[in-house]
Coordinates of C-alpha atoms in Angstrom, one line a residue:
M176 CA 0.0 0.0 0.0
S177 CA 2.8 2.4 1.0
R178 CA 4.6 1.7 -2.3
R179 CA 1.4 2.5 -4.4
W180 CA 1.1 5.8 -2.6
S181 CA 4.7 6.6 -3.3
V182 CA 4.2 5.9 -7.0
A183 CA 1.0 8.1 -7.0
R184 CA 2.8 10.9 -5.3
T185 CA 5.7 10.7 -7.8
V186 CA 3.2 10.9 -10.7
V187 CA 1.4 13.9 -9.1
A188 CA 4.8 15.6 -8.5
V189 CA 5.8 15.1 -12.1
L190 CA 2.5 16.5 -13.4
G191 CA 2.9 19.5 -11.1
V192 CA 6.4 20.2 -12.4
V193 CA 5.1 20.0 -16.0
L194 CA 2.3 22.4 -15.3
V195 CA 4.5 24.9 -13.5
T196 CA 7.1 24.7 -16.3
A197 CA 4.4 25.2 -19.0
G198 CA 2.8 28.1 -17.1
S199 CA 6.2 29.8 -16.7
L200 CA 7.0 29.4 -20.4
T201 CA 3.6 30.7 -21.4
I202 CA 3.9 33.8 -19.3
G203 CA 7.3 34.4 -20.8
A204 CA 5.8 34.1 -24.3
T205 CA 2.6 36.1 -23.6
P206 CA 2.7 39.6 -25.2
K207 CA 2.8 42.5 -22.8
A208 CA -0.6 43.9 -22.0
E209 CA 0.3 47.2 -23.7
A210 CA 0.8 45.4 -27.1
V211 CA -2.9 45.7 -27.8
G212 CA -4.7 49.1 -27.6
S213 CA -7.2 49.6 -24.8
V214 CA -9.3 52.3 -26.4
H215 CA -10.1 53.3 -30.0
A216 CA -8.1 56.5 -30.3
P217 CA -8.8 59.0 -33.1
I218 CA -6.7 58.6 -36.2
V219 CA -5.9 60.8 -39.2
G220 CA -5.4 59.7 -42.8
S221 CA -4.5 61.6 -46.0
G222 CA -4.3 60.9 -49.7
S223 CA -6.3 59.6 -52.7
T224 CA -9.4 61.5 -53.9
W225 CA -10.0 58.6 -56.4
S226 CA -11.1 56.3 -53.5
A227 CA -12.3 59.1 -51.2
N228 CA -16.1 58.5 -51.8
A229 CA -15.8 54.9 -50.6
L230 CA -13.5 55.9 -47.7
Q231 CA -15.6 58.7 -46.4
Q232 CA -18.7 56.5 -46.5
W233 CA -17.0 53.8 -44.5
I234 CA -15.7 56.4 -42.0
R235 CA -19.3 57.7 -41.5
N236 CA -20.5 54.1 -41.1
V237 CA -18.0 53.2 -38.3
W238 CA -18.6 56.4 -36.5
S239 CA -22.3 55.8 -36.5
N240 CA -22.0 52.2 -35.5
Y241 CA -19.0 52.1 -33.2
Q242 CA -17.9 55.8 -32.6
W243 CA -14.5 55.3 -34.0
K244 CA -13.3 58.7 -35.0
I245 CA -11.3 58.8 -38.3
T246 CA -10.5 62.0 -40.2
Y247 CA -9.5 61.7 -43.8
S248 CA -8.0 64.5 -45.9
E249 CA -8.7 64.2 -49.6
S250 CA -5.3 65.7 -50.5
G251 CA -4.4 63.5 -53.5
S252 CA -2.2 60.4 -53.6
T253 CA 1.1 62.3 -53.8
Q254 CA 0.3 64.4 -50.7
G255 CA -1.0 61.3 -48.9
R256 CA 2.3 59.5 -49.4
N257 CA 4.2 62.6 -48.3
D258 CA 2.1 63.0 -45.2
F259 CA 2.7 59.4 -44.2
L260 CA 6.4 59.8 -44.9
M261 CA 6.6 62.9 -42.7
G262 CA 4.6 61.3 -39.9
T263 CA 1.7 63.9 -40.1
A264 CA -0.8 61.2 -41.1
D265 CA -1.4 57.8 -39.3
F266 CA -2.1 56.2 -42.7
G267 CA -1.9 57.2 -46.3
V268 CA -4.0 56.2 -49.4
S269 CA -2.6 56.1 -52.9
E270 CA -3.2 54.4 -56.3
I271 CA 0.5 53.9 -56.7
P272 CA 3.3 52.8 -54.4
Y273 CA 6.4 54.8 -53.4
Q274 CA 9.2 55.0 -56.0
I275 CA 7.1 53.8 -59.0
A276 CA 9.1 52.7 -62.0
N277 CA 9.9 54.9 -64.9
S278 CA 9.3 58.2 -63.1
N279 CA 11.8 61.0 -62.6
E280 CA 9.8 62.5 -59.8
A281 CA 11.3 62.4 -56.3
D282 CA 9.3 60.0 -54.2
V283 CA 11.4 58.4 -51.5
R284 CA 10.2 55.5 -49.3
P285 CA 9.5 56.7 -45.8
P286 CA 12.0 55.9 -43.0
R287 CA 9.1 54.5 -40.9
K288 CA 8.0 50.9 -41.4
F289 CA 5.0 50.3 -43.5
A290 CA 2.9 47.9 -45.6
Y291 CA 0.5 48.3 -48.5
M292 CA -3.1 46.9 -48.4
P293 CA -5.7 47.1 -51.2
I294 CA -8.8 48.8 -50.1
V295 CA -11.1 48.9 -53.2
A296 CA -11.2 48.4 -56.9
G297 CA -12.6 50.7 -59.5
G298 CA -12.5 52.1 -63.0
T299 CA -10.9 55.4 -64.1
A300 CA -13.8 56.8 -66.2
L301 CA -13.9 59.4 -68.9
M302 CA -16.7 61.8 -67.7
Y303 CA -17.8 64.3 -70.2
N304 CA -20.3 67.2 -70.9
L305 CA -21.5 67.2 -74.5
E306 CA -24.7 68.1 -76.3
I307 CA -26.0 67.8 -79.9
G308 CA -28.6 70.4 -80.8
G309 CA -29.3 71.1 -77.1
R310 CA -29.7 67.5 -76.2
R311 CA -27.3 65.6 -73.9
V312 CA -25.0 62.9 -75.4
T313 CA -25.0 60.0 -73.0
N314 CA -23.7 57.1 -75.2
L315 CA -20.3 58.4 -76.3
R316 CA -17.7 55.8 -77.3
L317 CA -13.9 56.3 -77.5
S318 CA -11.0 54.0 -78.4
G319 CA -7.8 54.1 -76.4
D320 CA -6.0 55.8 -79.3
T321 CA -8.7 58.5 -79.4
I322 CA -8.4 59.1 -75.7
A323 CA -4.6 59.3 -75.9
K324 CA -4.9 61.8 -78.7
I325 CA -7.4 64.0 -76.8
F326 CA -5.2 64.1 -73.7
T327 CA -2.0 64.8 -75.7
G328 CA -3.6 67.6 -77.8
V329 CA -3.6 65.8 -81.1
I330 CA -7.4 65.6 -81.4
T331 CA -8.9 69.0 -80.4
R332 CA -12.5 69.0 -81.8
W333 CA -15.5 66.8 -81.2
D334 CA -16.2 66.4 -84.9
D335 CA -12.8 64.8 -85.6
A336 CA -13.0 61.9 -88.0
Q337 CA -11.6 59.5 -85.5
I338 CA -14.2 60.3 -82.9
K339 CA -16.9 60.0 -85.6
A340 CA -15.5 56.5 -86.4
D341 CA -16.0 55.5 -82.8
N342 CA -19.6 57.0 -82.8
P343 CA -21.3 56.1 -86.1
A344 CA -24.8 57.0 -84.8
L345 CA -23.9 60.5 -83.6
S346 CA -23.7 63.8 -85.6
L347 CA -21.0 65.3 -83.4
P348 CA -20.8 69.0 -83.0
A349 CA -17.9 71.1 -84.5
I350 CA -16.8 72.5 -81.1
P351 CA -13.5 72.4 -79.2
I352 CA -12.7 69.6 -76.8
V353 CA -11.7 70.9 -73.4
P354 CA -9.5 68.3 -71.6
V355 CA -9.7 68.7 -67.8
V356 CA -6.8 67.3 -65.9
R357 CA -5.5 67.3 -62.3
S358 CA -3.4 70.2 -61.1
D359 CA -2.3 68.3 -58.0
G360 CA -0.2 65.2 -57.5
S361 CA -2.7 62.4 -58.4
G362 CA -2.7 58.6 -58.4
A363 CA -5.3 58.7 -61.2
T364 CA -2.9 60.8 -63.2
A365 CA -0.1 58.4 -62.5
Q366 CA -2.3 55.4 -63.6
V367 CA -3.3 57.2 -66.8
S368 CA 0.4 58.1 -67.6
I369 CA 1.4 54.5 -67.1
W370 CA -1.3 53.4 -69.5
L371 CA -0.2 56.1 -72.0
R372 CA 3.4 55.1 -71.7
Q373 CA 2.7 51.4 -72.2
Q374 CA -0.2 51.4 -74.7
H375 CA 0.3 54.6 -76.6
T376 CA 4.0 55.1 -76.4
A377 CA 4.5 57.2 -79.6
L378 CA 1.9 59.7 -78.6
W379 CA 3.1 60.0 -75.1
D380 CA 6.7 60.3 -76.3
A381 CA 5.8 63.1 -78.7
Y382 CA 3.9 64.9 -75.9
C383 CA 7.0 65.0 -73.6
P384 CA 9.1 67.6 -75.5
A385 CA 6.0 69.8 -75.9
V386 CA 5.6 70.0 -72.2
G387 CA 9.3 70.1 -71.3
R388 CA 9.5 66.7 -69.6
P389 CA 12.5 64.5 -69.9
F390 CA 12.5 60.9 -71.0
V391 CA 13.0 58.1 -68.5
N392 CA 14.6 54.9 -69.7
G393 CA 14.1 55.9 -73.3
H394 CA 10.5 57.1 -73.1
C395 CA 8.3 59.8 -71.7
G396 CA 8.1 59.2 -68.0
V397 CA 5.3 58.3 -65.6
T398 CA 4.0 61.3 -63.7
S399 CA 1.6 62.1 -60.9
N400 CA 1.4 65.7 -62.1
Y401 CA -0.2 66.0 -65.5
P402 CA 1.8 68.2 -67.8
V403 CA 0.0 70.9 -69.8
V404 CA 1.1 73.0 -72.7
P405 CA 0.3 76.7 -71.9
G406 CA -2.5 78.1 -74.1
S407 CA -3.5 74.6 -75.3
G408 CA -7.1 74.8 -74.0
F409 CA -6.5 72.3 -71.2
V410 CA -8.0 73.1 -67.8
A411 CA -6.3 71.9 -64.6
K412 CA -8.2 71.5 -61.3
S413 CA -7.2 70.1 -57.9
G414 CA -8.8 66.8 -56.7
S415 CA -11.4 64.5 -58.2
N416 CA -14.1 66.8 -57.0
G417 CA -12.4 69.6 -58.8
V418 CA -12.2 68.0 -62.2
A419 CA -15.6 66.3 -61.9
G420 CA -17.2 69.5 -60.6
Y421 CA -15.8 71.5 -63.5
V422 CA -17.2 69.1 -66.1
A423 CA -20.5 69.0 -64.4
Q424 CA -21.1 72.8 -64.7
P425 CA -23.7 73.8 -67.3
H426 CA -21.4 76.2 -69.1
A427 CA -18.6 73.5 -69.5
G428 CA -19.9 72.0 -72.7
G429 CA -17.3 70.1 -74.7
S430 CA -15.2 69.2 -71.6
I431 CA -14.0 65.7 -70.7
T432 CA -11.9 64.4 -67.8
F433 CA -10.5 61.2 -66.3
V434 CA -11.9 60.5 -62.8
E435 CA -13.1 57.6 -60.7
Y436 CA -16.5 56.3 -61.9
S437 CA -18.1 57.2 -58.5
Y438 CA -17.8 60.9 -59.3
A439 CA -19.7 60.6 -62.6
L440 CA -22.5 58.7 -60.8
N441 CA -22.8 61.3 -58.1
A442 CA -22.8 64.1 -60.5
G443 CA -25.4 62.5 -62.8
Y444 CA -23.1 62.7 -65.8
P445 CA -22.3 60.1 -68.4
V446 CA -19.0 58.4 -69.1
A447 CA -17.5 57.3 -72.4
K448 CA -17.5 53.6 -73.1
V449 CA -13.9 52.6 -73.8
L450 CA -12.9 50.1 -76.6
N451 CA -11.2 47.0 -75.3
N452 CA -9.0 44.4 -77.0
A453 CA -12.0 42.2 -77.8
G454 CA -13.5 44.9 -79.9
Y455 CA -16.3 46.0 -77.5
Y456 CA -16.9 49.4 -75.9
T457 CA -17.5 49.0 -72.2
E458 CA -18.0 51.3 -69.2
P459 CA -16.5 50.8 -65.7
T460 CA -19.3 49.0 -63.9
A461 CA -18.4 46.9 -60.9
Q462 CA -18.7 43.7 -63.0
N463 CA -16.6 45.0 -65.9
V464 CA -13.9 46.1 -63.5
A465 CA -13.9 42.8 -61.7
V466 CA -13.5 41.0 -65.1
G467 CA -10.7 43.3 -66.1
L468 CA -8.8 42.8 -62.9
L469 CA -8.8 39.0 -63.3
S470 CA -5.8 39.8 -65.6
A471 CA -3.9 41.9 -63.0
H472 CA -0.6 40.6 -61.7
I473 CA -0.3 41.1 -58.0
N474 CA 3.1 41.2 -56.3
E475 CA 2.9 38.1 -54.1
D476 CA 6.4 38.2 -52.8
T477 CA 5.9 38.7 -49.0
T478 CA 9.6 39.8 -48.7
S479 CA 9.2 42.6 -51.2
P480 CA 8.6 46.2 -50.0
D481 CA 6.0 46.4 -52.8
Y482 CA 4.1 43.3 -51.7
L483 CA 0.4 43.4 -53.0
T484 CA 1.0 46.2 -55.5
Q485 CA -0.3 45.8 -59.0
D486 CA 0.9 45.4 -62.6
L487 CA -2.0 46.2 -64.9
S488 CA -0.3 45.5 -68.2
D489 CA -2.5 42.5 -69.0
V490 CA -5.6 44.3 -67.9
Y491 CA -5.0 46.9 -70.7
T492 CA -4.9 44.1 -73.3
S493 CA -7.4 41.6 -71.9
G494 CA -9.3 39.8 -74.6
D495 CA -12.4 39.3 -72.5
P496 CA -15.3 41.3 -74.2
R497 CA -16.5 42.4 -70.8
T498 CA -13.2 44.0 -69.7
Y499 CA -13.0 47.7 -68.8
P500 CA -9.3 48.5 -69.7
L501 CA -8.7 51.3 -67.2
S502 CA -9.4 49.2 -64.1
S503 CA -7.2 49.3 -61.0
Y504 CA -7.0 49.1 -57.2
S505 CA -6.3 51.7 -54.6
Y506 CA -4.1 51.1 -51.5
I507 CA -3.9 52.1 -47.9
I508 CA -0.4 52.6 -46.5
L509 CA -0.3 51.0 -43.0
P510 CA 2.2 51.7 -40.2
T511 CA 3.8 48.5 -38.9
A512 CA 5.8 50.0 -36.0
L513 CA 5.2 52.4 -33.1
E514 CA 6.8 55.4 -34.8
S515 CA 5.9 59.0 -35.7
D516 CA 3.5 59.3 -32.7
F517 CA 1.6 56.2 -33.8
T518 CA 0.3 54.4 -30.6
E519 CA -1.3 51.1 -29.7
N520 CA -4.6 52.8 -29.3
K521 CA -4.4 54.3 -32.8
G522 CA -3.4 50.8 -34.0
L523 CA -6.6 49.4 -32.4
T524 CA -8.7 51.8 -34.4
L525 CA -6.9 51.4 -37.7
A526 CA -6.8 47.6 -37.6
D527 CA -10.5 47.4 -36.8
F528 CA -11.3 49.9 -39.5
G529 CA -9.3 47.7 -42.0
A530 CA -11.2 44.6 -40.9
Y531 CA -14.5 46.5 -41.4
F532 CA -13.9 47.7 -44.9
L533 CA -12.3 44.5 -46.2
C534 CA -15.7 42.7 -45.6
E535 CA -18.7 44.9 -44.7
G536 CA -17.4 47.9 -46.5
Q537 CA -17.0 46.0 -49.8
Q538 CA -20.8 45.3 -49.7
Q539 CA -21.3 49.0 -50.5
A540 CA -18.6 49.2 -53.2
E541 CA -20.8 48.9 -56.2
T542 CA -23.5 51.3 -54.9
L543 CA -20.7 53.8 -54.3
G544 CA -19.4 53.5 -57.8
Y545 CA -16.5 51.0 -57.2
S546 CA -15.9 47.3 -57.5
P547 CA -15.4 45.1 -54.4
L548 CA -12.0 43.4 -53.8
P549 CA -11.7 39.7 -54.8
I550 CA -11.1 37.0 -52.2
N551 CA -7.3 36.7 -52.7
L552 CA -6.8 40.4 -51.9
V553 CA -9.2 40.4 -49.0
E554 CA -7.3 37.5 -47.4
A555 CA -4.0 39.1 -48.1
G556 CA -5.3 42.3 -46.6
Q557 CA -6.4 40.5 -43.5
T558 CA -2.9 39.3 -43.1
Q559 CA -1.5 42.9 -43.5
I560 CA -3.7 44.5 -40.9
K561 CA -2.4 42.0 -38.3
K562 CA 0.9 43.8 -38.7
I563 CA -0.5 47.0 -37.2
P564 CA 0.9 47.5 -33.7
G565 CA -1.8 47.7 -31.1
G566 CA -4.4 46.0 -33.3
N567 CA -6.6 43.0 -32.5
P568 CA -8.7 42.9 -35.7
A569 CA -11.8 40.7 -36.1
I570 CA -11.1 38.4 -39.1
K571 CA -14.0 37.1 -41.0
G572 CA -13.9 34.0 -43.2
I573 CA -15.4 33.3 -46.6
T574 CA -18.8 32.3 -45.2
D575 CA -19.4 35.4 -43.0
C576 CA -17.5 38.2 -44.9
N577 CA -20.5 38.7 -47.3
N578 CA -18.2 40.1 -50.0
P579 CA -20.1 40.2 -53.3
T580 CA -17.1 38.6 -55.1
F581 CA -16.8 35.6 -52.9
S582 CA -17.8 32.1 -54.1
P583 CA -17.4 28.7 -52.4
D584 CA -14.7 27.6 -55.0
G585 CA -12.7 30.8 -54.4
S586 CA -13.4 32.3 -57.9
N587 CA -14.7 35.8 -58.4
R588 CA -18.5 35.5 -58.4
L589 CA -19.0 39.1 -59.6
A590 CA -16.8 38.5 -62.6
N591 CA -18.3 35.0 -63.2
E592 CA -21.8 36.5 -63.4
A593 CA -20.9 39.6 -65.5
P594 CA -23.0 39.7 -68.7
N595 CA -21.4 40.0 -72.1
P596 CA -21.9 43.4 -73.8
P597 CA -24.7 43.8 -76.3
D598 CA -24.0 43.5 -80.0
C599 CA -24.6 47.3 -80.4
D600 CA -21.5 47.9 -78.3
R601 CA -19.3 46.0 -80.7
Q602 CA -17.0 48.1 -82.8
G603 CA -18.7 48.7 -86.1
P604 CA -21.6 50.5 -87.8
T605 CA -24.1 50.2 -85.0
Q606 CA -24.2 52.0 -81.6
C607 CA -26.2 51.5 -78.5
A608 CA -28.4 54.6 -77.5
T609 CA -28.6 53.8 -73.8
G610 CA -27.0 56.1 -71.4
T611 CA -24.0 55.5 -69.1
G612 CA -22.7 56.4 -65.7
G613 CA -24.8 58.9 -63.8
A614 CA -27.0 59.3 -66.9
K615 CA -27.7 55.7 -67.6
D616 CA -31.5 56.3 -67.5
T617 CA -31.2 59.0 -70.1
P618 CA -30.7 57.8 -73.7
T619 CA -28.9 60.2 -76.0
G620 CA -31.3 62.8 -77.5
T621 CA -34.1 62.3 -75.1
G622 CA -33.0 64.4 -72.1
A623 CA -33.9 68.0 -71.6
A624 CA -31.3 70.5 -72.9
T625 CA -29.1 72.1 -70.3
T626 CA -30.7 75.5 -69.6
N627 CA -27.5 77.5 -69.3
A628 CA -25.7 75.9 -72.3
D629 CA -25.6 77.4 -75.8
A630 CA -28.1 75.6 -78.0
N631 CA -25.5 75.0 -80.6
G632 CA -23.2 73.3 -78.0
T633 CA -20.6 76.0 -78.0
A634 CA -17.7 75.1 -75.7
A635 CA -17.3 77.8 -73.1
G636 CA -15.3 75.6 -70.8
A637 CA -11.8 76.9 -71.8
A638 CA -12.8 80.5 -71.7
A639 CA -14.4 80.1 -68.3
G640 CA -11.0 79.2 -66.8
G641 CA -11.2 77.9 -63.3
A642 CA -13.5 80.4 -61.6
A643 CA -16.4 78.0 -61.2
A644 CA -14.7 74.9 -60.0
A645 CA -15.6 75.4 -56.4
S646 CA -19.3 75.6 -57.1
G647 CA -19.0 72.5 -59.2
D648 CA -17.6 70.6 -56.3
A649 CA -20.8 71.2 -54.3
D650 CA -22.9 69.9 -57.1
T651 CA -20.8 66.7 -57.4
I652 CA -20.8 65.6 -53.8
D653 CA -23.4 66.4 -51.3
A654 CA -21.5 66.8 -48.1
A655 CA -24.7 67.1 -46.0
A656 CA -26.2 63.8 -47.2
A657 CA -27.2 61.4 -44.5
P658 CA -24.8 58.6 -44.0
V659 CA -25.8 55.2 -45.4
L660 CA -25.6 52.7 -42.7
V661 CA -25.1 48.9 -43.0
N662 CA -25.9 46.2 -40.6
A663 CA -22.7 45.6 -38.7
T664 CA -21.8 44.0 -35.4
P665 CA -18.5 44.1 -33.7
Q666 CA -16.7 40.8 -33.7
V667 CA -14.1 39.5 -31.3
I668 CA -11.6 36.8 -32.2
P669 CA -9.4 34.8 -29.8
V670 CA -5.9 36.2 -29.3
G671 CA -3.3 33.9 -30.8
A672 CA -1.3 33.7 -27.6
V673 CA -2.6 31.6 -24.7
G674 CA -2.7 34.7 -22.5
A675 CA -1.8 35.5 -18.9
L676 CA -4.8 34.1 -17.1
P677 CA -4.5 30.5 -18.4
A678 CA -0.8 30.7 -17.6
V679 CA -1.5 31.7 -14.0
A680 CA -4.0 28.9 -13.8
M681 CA -1.4 26.4 -14.9
L682 CA 1.1 27.7 -12.4
T683 CA -1.5 27.5 -9.6
A684 CA -2.6 24.0 -10.6
G685 CA 1.1 22.8 -10.8
A686 CA 1.9 24.3 -7.4
A687 CA -1.1 22.6 -5.9
L688 CA -0.1 19.2 -7.3
L689 CA 3.5 19.7 -6.1
A690 CA 2.1 20.5 -2.7
L691 CA -0.2 17.5 -2.7
A692 CA 2.8 15.3 -3.6
T693 CA 5.3 16.7 -1.1
V694 CA 3.4 18.0 1.9
P695 CA 1.6 14.8 3.1
P696 CA 4.9 12.8 3.4
L697 CA 6.5 15.7 5.3
L698 CA 3.5 15.9 7.7
G699 CA 3.4 12.1 8.1
K700 CA 7.1 12.0 8.9
R701 CA 6.7 14.7 11.5
R702 CA 3.7 13.0 13.0
R703 CA 5.6 9.6 13.3
K704 CA 8.5 11.4 15.0
S705 CA 6.1 12.9 17.5
L706 CA 4.7 9.5 18.4
L707 CA 8.2 8.0 19.3
P708 CA 9.0 7.6 23.1
A709 CA 11.0 10.5 24.4
A710 CA 14.7 9.8 24.8
P711 CA 15.8 9.4 28.5
T712 CA 17.5 12.4 30.0
R713 CA 20.8 12.1 31.9
G714 CA 20.2 10.9 35.4
S715 CA 16.8 9.5 34.9
P716 CA 16.0 6.0 35.8
R717 CA 16.4 3.4 33.1

């Protein structure tokens, strides 16, 4: 019996030692409490106007639902990258990464640690203001070559033979074209200049000397600041609201600009359908953008500083008839270290905001004029937000993310279900009359004439200069509009580490087992000793 108890005590002691050791190691490996933010601190972001309509809506949503305070300055991609670099913004947003290839513009990487994460997809649209006989044109079609010639000053009038060839059903007016471009550093401009350099090299190269820009690696360089020839009739405005607001003015007949599709929808103005490599003219709907981006090449090298950035070369040349050629992603620039006054509490807000817009925010993308991210970029983005110090983001899986692109087999459902364009959108002698963009319900020739426009469609845009751009902004985006809320509930996911409480429990249990194994024998020994007869003292009788 005594031997069995001895064995049992040994087993208990060993188990106690194991628990104490495991608990000690766990406590040593448990992150410090301050590694995760305790409150959602206010954060500030800066950058892209291309993606601003989506970002500002998501910011309103999380404030209404969770009271996370996020302030975003629509300063343009270049300024957003600079603000993040200088540490004056907690995050930046841009359509292009730092130090983009084939550019001679200074754009150094920030000294602080960072990562890129896609936030939303969309199409850079050609929004325009054109009338024929006092009636709005809403079904304009343009080939890539035509667009390149318009924005390099080669084609200057709407009745040019090349534009007529794109639009066989329209009797285009003999009025000047007024190209409206960005005056600030813009990711949209950079994307357009990349497309011009790759797809319309000769035209872009010929434009460089006219605007005094140097060649980079043998060709006209990529730029975030669109170059303009003085006196050419081009108009330059700051921000997406600036260019869209200018075109949307009644007196800006004959004007055209490149801007994210969302702005044309909000302004109620049409966009040109762009000819793709399959011979169809398409507009940047969510589905056509999703199809186009199936051909994008994403940097999947996790060791690269440009991890998750995009190469759109094959998007431009995709042979799918549904493709919109000028499709792309926008990126948020995330801090990955506690630098430049970035704290754990700010990290808690930024990581949770990222988790929100990767899933719930994408549900609104199409309504807002964008295209939701596909599953591969959502999952990669979820990995990126885990790098934000202080964050503890709620990560949703395929089944509960509710992203419109997700499907059980991992393919892009939005792209899979995209319809083929109608025959009247095929390059040739026929042309669809249906409207596009913000004027999709107004077929060409059926809408009321613009009251302040000249009945003959005279272009007053160039003469007007920039005086009315500010009023155009107000017409484009209603800043007082009530926020659109989505059903959203905060989620909590288990922390990857075991945590301090379980570790303490293991230590306590281990100590108790050790006590159970060692204390009883000690007490028994002491008790047996007390029961022995007392030793005789010197001089006592034996």
